[in-house]
Short mmCIF file of C-alpha atoms and ligand atoms in Angstrom, two decimals:
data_model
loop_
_atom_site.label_atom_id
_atom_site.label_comp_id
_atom_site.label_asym_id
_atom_site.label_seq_id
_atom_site.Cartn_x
_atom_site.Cartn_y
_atom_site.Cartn_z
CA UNK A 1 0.49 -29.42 20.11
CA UNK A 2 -1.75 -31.81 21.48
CA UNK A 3 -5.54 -29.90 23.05
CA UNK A 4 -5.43 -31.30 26.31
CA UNK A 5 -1.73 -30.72 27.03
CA UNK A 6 -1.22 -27.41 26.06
CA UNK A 7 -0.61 -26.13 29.75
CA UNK A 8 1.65 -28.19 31.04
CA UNK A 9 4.36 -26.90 33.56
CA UNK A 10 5.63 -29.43 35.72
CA UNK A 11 6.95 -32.75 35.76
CA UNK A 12 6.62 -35.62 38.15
CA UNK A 13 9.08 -39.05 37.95
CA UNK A 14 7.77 -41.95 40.48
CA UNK A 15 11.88 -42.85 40.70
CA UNK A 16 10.63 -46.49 42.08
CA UNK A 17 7.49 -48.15 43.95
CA UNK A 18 10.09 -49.98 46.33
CA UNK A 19 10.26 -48.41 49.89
CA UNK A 20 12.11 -48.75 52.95
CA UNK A 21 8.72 -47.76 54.74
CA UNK A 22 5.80 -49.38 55.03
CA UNK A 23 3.23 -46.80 56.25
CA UNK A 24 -0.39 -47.52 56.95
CA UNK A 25 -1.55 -44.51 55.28
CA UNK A 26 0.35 -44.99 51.84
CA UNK A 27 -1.92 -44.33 49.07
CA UNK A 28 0.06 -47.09 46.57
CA UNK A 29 -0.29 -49.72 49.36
CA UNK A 30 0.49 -52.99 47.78
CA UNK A 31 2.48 -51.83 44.72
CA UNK A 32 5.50 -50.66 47.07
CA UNK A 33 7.46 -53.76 47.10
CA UNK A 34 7.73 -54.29 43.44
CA UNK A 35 11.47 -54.13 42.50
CA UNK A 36 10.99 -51.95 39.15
CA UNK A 37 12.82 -48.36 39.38
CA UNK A 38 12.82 -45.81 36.59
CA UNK A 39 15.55 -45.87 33.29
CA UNK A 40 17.29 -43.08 33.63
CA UNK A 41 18.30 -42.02 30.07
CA UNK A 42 14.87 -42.30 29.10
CA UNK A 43 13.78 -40.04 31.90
CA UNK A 44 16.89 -37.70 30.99
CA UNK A 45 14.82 -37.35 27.67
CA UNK A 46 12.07 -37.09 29.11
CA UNK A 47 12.97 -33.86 31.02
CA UNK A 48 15.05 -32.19 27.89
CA UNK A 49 12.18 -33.29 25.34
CA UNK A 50 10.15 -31.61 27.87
CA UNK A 51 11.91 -28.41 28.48
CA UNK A 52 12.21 -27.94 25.09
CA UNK A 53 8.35 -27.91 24.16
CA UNK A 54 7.23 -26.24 27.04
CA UNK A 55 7.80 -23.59 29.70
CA UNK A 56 8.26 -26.08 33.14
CA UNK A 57 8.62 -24.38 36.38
CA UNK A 58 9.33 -27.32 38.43
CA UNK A 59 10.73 -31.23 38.52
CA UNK A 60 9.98 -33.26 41.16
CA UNK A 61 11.11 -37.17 42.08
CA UNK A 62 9.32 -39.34 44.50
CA UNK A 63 8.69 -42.99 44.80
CA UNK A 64 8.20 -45.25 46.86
CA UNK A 65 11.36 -44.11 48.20
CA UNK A 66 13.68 -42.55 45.67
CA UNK A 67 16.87 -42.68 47.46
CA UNK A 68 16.51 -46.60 47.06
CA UNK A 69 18.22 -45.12 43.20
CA UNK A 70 20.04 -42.40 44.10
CA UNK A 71 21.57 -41.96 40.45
CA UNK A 72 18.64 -41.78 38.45
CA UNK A 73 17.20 -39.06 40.90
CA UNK A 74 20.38 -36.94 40.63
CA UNK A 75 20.33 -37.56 36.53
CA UNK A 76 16.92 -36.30 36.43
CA UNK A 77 17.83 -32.87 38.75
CA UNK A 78 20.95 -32.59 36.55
CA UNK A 79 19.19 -32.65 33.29
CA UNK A 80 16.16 -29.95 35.11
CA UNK A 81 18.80 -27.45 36.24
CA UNK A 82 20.70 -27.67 32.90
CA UNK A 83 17.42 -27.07 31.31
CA UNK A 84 16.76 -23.93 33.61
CA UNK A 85 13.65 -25.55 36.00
CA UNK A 86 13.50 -23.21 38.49
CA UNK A 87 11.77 -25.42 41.47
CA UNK A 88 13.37 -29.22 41.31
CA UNK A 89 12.05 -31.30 44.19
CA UNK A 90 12.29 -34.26 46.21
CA UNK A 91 10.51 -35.87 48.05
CA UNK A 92 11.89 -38.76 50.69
CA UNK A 93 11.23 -40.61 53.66
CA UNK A 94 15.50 -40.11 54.44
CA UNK A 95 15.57 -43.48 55.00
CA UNK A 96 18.07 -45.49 52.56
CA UNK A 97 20.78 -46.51 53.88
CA UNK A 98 22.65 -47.09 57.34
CA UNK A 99 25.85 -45.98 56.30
CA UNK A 100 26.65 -42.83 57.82
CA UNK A 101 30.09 -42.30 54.37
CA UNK A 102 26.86 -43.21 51.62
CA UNK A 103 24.27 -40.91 53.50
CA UNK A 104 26.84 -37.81 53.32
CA UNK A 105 27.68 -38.46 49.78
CA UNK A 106 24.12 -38.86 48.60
CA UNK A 107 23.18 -35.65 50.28
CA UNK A 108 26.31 -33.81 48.34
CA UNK A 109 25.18 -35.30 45.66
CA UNK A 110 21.51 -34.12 46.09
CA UNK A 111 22.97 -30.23 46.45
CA UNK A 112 25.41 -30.80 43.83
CA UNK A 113 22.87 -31.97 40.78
CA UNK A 114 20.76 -28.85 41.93
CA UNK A 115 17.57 -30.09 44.41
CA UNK A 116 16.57 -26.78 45.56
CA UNK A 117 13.25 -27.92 46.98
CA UNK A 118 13.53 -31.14 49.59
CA UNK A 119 10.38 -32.41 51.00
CA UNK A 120 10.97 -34.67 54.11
CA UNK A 121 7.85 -37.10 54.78
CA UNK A 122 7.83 -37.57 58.44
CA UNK A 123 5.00 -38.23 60.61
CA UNK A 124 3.01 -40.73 63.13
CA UNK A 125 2.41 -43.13 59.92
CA UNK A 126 6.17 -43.10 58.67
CA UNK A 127 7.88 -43.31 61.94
CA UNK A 128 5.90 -46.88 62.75
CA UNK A 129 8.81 -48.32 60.92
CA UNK A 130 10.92 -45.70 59.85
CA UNK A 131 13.87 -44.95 62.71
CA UNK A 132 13.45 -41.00 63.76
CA UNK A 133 16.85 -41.28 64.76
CA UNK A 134 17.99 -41.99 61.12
CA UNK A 135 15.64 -39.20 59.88
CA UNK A 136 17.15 -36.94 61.92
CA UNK A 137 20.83 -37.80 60.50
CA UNK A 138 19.52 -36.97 57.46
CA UNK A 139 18.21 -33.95 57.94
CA UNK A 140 21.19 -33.02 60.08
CA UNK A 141 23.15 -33.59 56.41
CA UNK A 142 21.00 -31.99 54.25
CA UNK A 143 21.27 -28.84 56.81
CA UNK A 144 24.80 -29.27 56.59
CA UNK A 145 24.83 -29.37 53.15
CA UNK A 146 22.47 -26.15 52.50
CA UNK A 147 19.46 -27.64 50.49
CA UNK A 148 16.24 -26.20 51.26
CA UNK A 149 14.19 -28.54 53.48
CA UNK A 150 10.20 -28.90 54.41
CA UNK A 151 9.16 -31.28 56.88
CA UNK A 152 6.34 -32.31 55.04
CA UNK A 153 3.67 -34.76 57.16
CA UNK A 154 0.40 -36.19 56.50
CA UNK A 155 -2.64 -35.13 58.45
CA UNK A 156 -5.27 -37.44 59.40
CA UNK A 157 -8.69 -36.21 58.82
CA UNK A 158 -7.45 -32.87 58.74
CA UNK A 159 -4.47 -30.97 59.86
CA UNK A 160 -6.67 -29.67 63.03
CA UNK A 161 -7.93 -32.98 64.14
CA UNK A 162 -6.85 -34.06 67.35
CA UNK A 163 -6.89 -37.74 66.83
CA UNK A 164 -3.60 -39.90 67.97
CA UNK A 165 -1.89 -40.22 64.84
CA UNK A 166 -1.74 -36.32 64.19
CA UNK A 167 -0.96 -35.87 68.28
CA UNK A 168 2.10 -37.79 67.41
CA UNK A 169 2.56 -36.27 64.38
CA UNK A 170 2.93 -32.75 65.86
CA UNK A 171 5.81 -33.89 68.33
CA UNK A 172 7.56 -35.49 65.45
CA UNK A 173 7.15 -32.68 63.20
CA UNK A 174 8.30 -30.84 66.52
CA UNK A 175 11.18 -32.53 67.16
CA UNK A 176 12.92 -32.67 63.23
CA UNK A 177 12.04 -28.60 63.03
CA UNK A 178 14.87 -26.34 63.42
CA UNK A 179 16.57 -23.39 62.01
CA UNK A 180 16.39 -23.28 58.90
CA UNK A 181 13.95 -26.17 58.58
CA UNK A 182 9.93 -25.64 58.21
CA UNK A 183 6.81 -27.28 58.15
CA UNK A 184 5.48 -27.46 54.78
CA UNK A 185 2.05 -27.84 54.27
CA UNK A 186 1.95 -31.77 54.04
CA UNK A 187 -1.26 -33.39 53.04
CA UNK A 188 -4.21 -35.30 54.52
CA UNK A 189 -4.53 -39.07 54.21
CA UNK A 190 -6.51 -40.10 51.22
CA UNK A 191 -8.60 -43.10 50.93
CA UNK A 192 -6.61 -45.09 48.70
CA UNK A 193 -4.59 -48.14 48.89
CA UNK A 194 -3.18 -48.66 52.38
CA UNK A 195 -5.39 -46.05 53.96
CA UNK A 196 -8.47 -47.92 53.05
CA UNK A 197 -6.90 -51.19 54.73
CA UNK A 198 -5.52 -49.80 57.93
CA UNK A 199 -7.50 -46.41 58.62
CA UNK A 200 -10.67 -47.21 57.48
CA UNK A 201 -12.75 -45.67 60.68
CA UNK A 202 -11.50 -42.42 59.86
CA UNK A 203 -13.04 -42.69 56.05
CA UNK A 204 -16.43 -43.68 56.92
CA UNK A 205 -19.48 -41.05 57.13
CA UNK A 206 -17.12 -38.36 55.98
CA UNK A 207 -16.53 -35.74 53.84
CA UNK A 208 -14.35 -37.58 50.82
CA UNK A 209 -11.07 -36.20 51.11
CA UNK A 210 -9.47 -35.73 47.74
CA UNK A 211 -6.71 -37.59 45.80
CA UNK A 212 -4.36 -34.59 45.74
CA UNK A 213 -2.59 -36.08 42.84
CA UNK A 214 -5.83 -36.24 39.68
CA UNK A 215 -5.86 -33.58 37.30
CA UNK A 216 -7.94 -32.96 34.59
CA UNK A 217 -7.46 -35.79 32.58
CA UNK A 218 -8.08 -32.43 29.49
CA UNK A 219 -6.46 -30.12 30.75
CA UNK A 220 -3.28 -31.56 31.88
CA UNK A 221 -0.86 -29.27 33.85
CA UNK A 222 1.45 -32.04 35.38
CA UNK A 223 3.72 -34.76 33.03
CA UNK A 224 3.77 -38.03 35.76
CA UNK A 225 5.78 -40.63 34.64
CA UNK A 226 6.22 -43.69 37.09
CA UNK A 227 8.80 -46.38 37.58
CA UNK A 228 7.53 -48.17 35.01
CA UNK A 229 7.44 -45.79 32.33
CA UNK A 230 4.24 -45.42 31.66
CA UNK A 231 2.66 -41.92 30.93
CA UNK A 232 0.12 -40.48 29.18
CA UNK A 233 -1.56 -43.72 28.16
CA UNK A 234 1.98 -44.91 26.65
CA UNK A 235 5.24 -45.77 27.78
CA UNK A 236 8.62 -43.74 27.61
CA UNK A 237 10.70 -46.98 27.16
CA UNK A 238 8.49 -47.94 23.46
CA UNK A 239 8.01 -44.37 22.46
CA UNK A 240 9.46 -40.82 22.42
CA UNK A 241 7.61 -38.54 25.08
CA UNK A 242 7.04 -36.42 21.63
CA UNK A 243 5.09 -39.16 20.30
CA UNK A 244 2.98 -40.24 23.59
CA UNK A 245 1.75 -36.08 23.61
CA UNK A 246 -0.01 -36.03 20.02
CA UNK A 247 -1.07 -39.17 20.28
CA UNK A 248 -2.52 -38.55 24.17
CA UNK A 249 -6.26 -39.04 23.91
CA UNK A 250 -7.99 -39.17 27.78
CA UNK A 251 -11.74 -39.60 25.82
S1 LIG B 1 4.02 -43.49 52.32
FE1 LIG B 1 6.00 -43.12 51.39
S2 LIG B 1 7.50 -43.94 52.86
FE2 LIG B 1 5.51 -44.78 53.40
S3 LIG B 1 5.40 -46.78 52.37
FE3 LIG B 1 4.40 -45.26 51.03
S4 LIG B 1 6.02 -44.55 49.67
FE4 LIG B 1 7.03 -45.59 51.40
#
């Protein structure tokens, strides 16, 4: 067992870096239209080499916009709940497709491979050029279909500032809560990628606000893998996920 990976308990798949959105605040900024998306056998290995070595509590898939690959987010959940992940989450902007048959047999999909745990990213930032009205008929499915659901937005400056992106951000958050449906805690906006292009003003003479997403590079607690396969200073697609932990070295 490799030093610096010995508490690991969760793992992370960046499905693809190709979105539907295009939000001002996204921390990957210019990566988001390349076309790559994740293999999903190797990430199905990924997960059950995973399970076996270690005691993971939770699974999530994100992107970019996941949904974009609906199959390889529903293999991953699959091979998490047959594995006995507790938490297995997703996170999406609900924005994939404008056909109202595909959007009702994704979301069956999503309940049937076991997503327990839905994170819907909805905000000021999202809803530039993300419809609210095609949000909404997703969330209106996954209600339907009985998957947990957060309405999870992101904060500018902080979740108390009263600047006009999160004043529009409260209505929307507002407007897609119902029964049933919560806010989850979100995060705040990050300087990174996008952000430091478009919201700039907001960074400057601040407190930094914190990538939410760096760990202790030695003391690992989180397995990300992205689209590309790349992980732990290796690759999934060239080498087993066995292979990439002893050889994992972040001096
Ligand atoms: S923030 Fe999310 S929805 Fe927006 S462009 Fe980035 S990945 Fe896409």
């Amino acid at each position: 067992m490799n030093r610096y990976i010995k508490n690991v308990d969760r793992i992370e798949f960046s499905v693809t870096s190709a979105c539907t959105g295009s939000c001002k605040h996204c921390s990957e900024g210019g990566n988001r239209r390349l076309p790559s998306f994740i293999k999903t056998d190797k990430a199905v290995e990924a997960v059950r080499s995973l399970c076996a070595l270690y005691n993971i509590s939770s699974v999530m898939t994100f992107g970019g916009e996941p949904l974009l690959h609906p199959e390889a987010v529903f293999a991953i959940h699959r091979a998490a709940t047959e594995a006995g992940v507790q938490k297995r989450q997703l996170i999406t902007n609900g924005c994939f497709t404008n056909n109202g048959d595909r959007l009702i047999s994704v979301v069956r999909e999503l309940k049937a491979c076991g997503v327990n745990d839905l994170l819907l990213s909805a905000d000021a930032f999202h809803q530039e050029t993300l419809p609210l009205a095609t949000v909404k008929s997703f969330a209106a499915a996954v209600m339907e279909a009985g998957i947990p659901m957060r309405i999870s937005p992101a904060w500018l400056v902080s979740r108390e500032d009263t600047n006009p992106y999160n004043l529009k951000t409260r209505a929307i958050v507002a407007e897609l809560t119902a029964p049933g449906v919560t806010e989850g805690e979100g995060n705040v906006v990050f300087p990174n990628g996008n952000a430091l292009l478009y919201l700039k003003e907001y960074f400057d003479g601040r407190p930094t606000v914190p990538n939410p997403y760096e760990e202790d590079p030695r003391d690992l607690h989180t397995v990300s893998i992205d689209a590309c396969g790349d992980t732990l200073g290796g690759n999934i697609y060239s080498k087993s996920i066995l292979d990439l932990i002893r050889e994992y070295d972040p001096l």
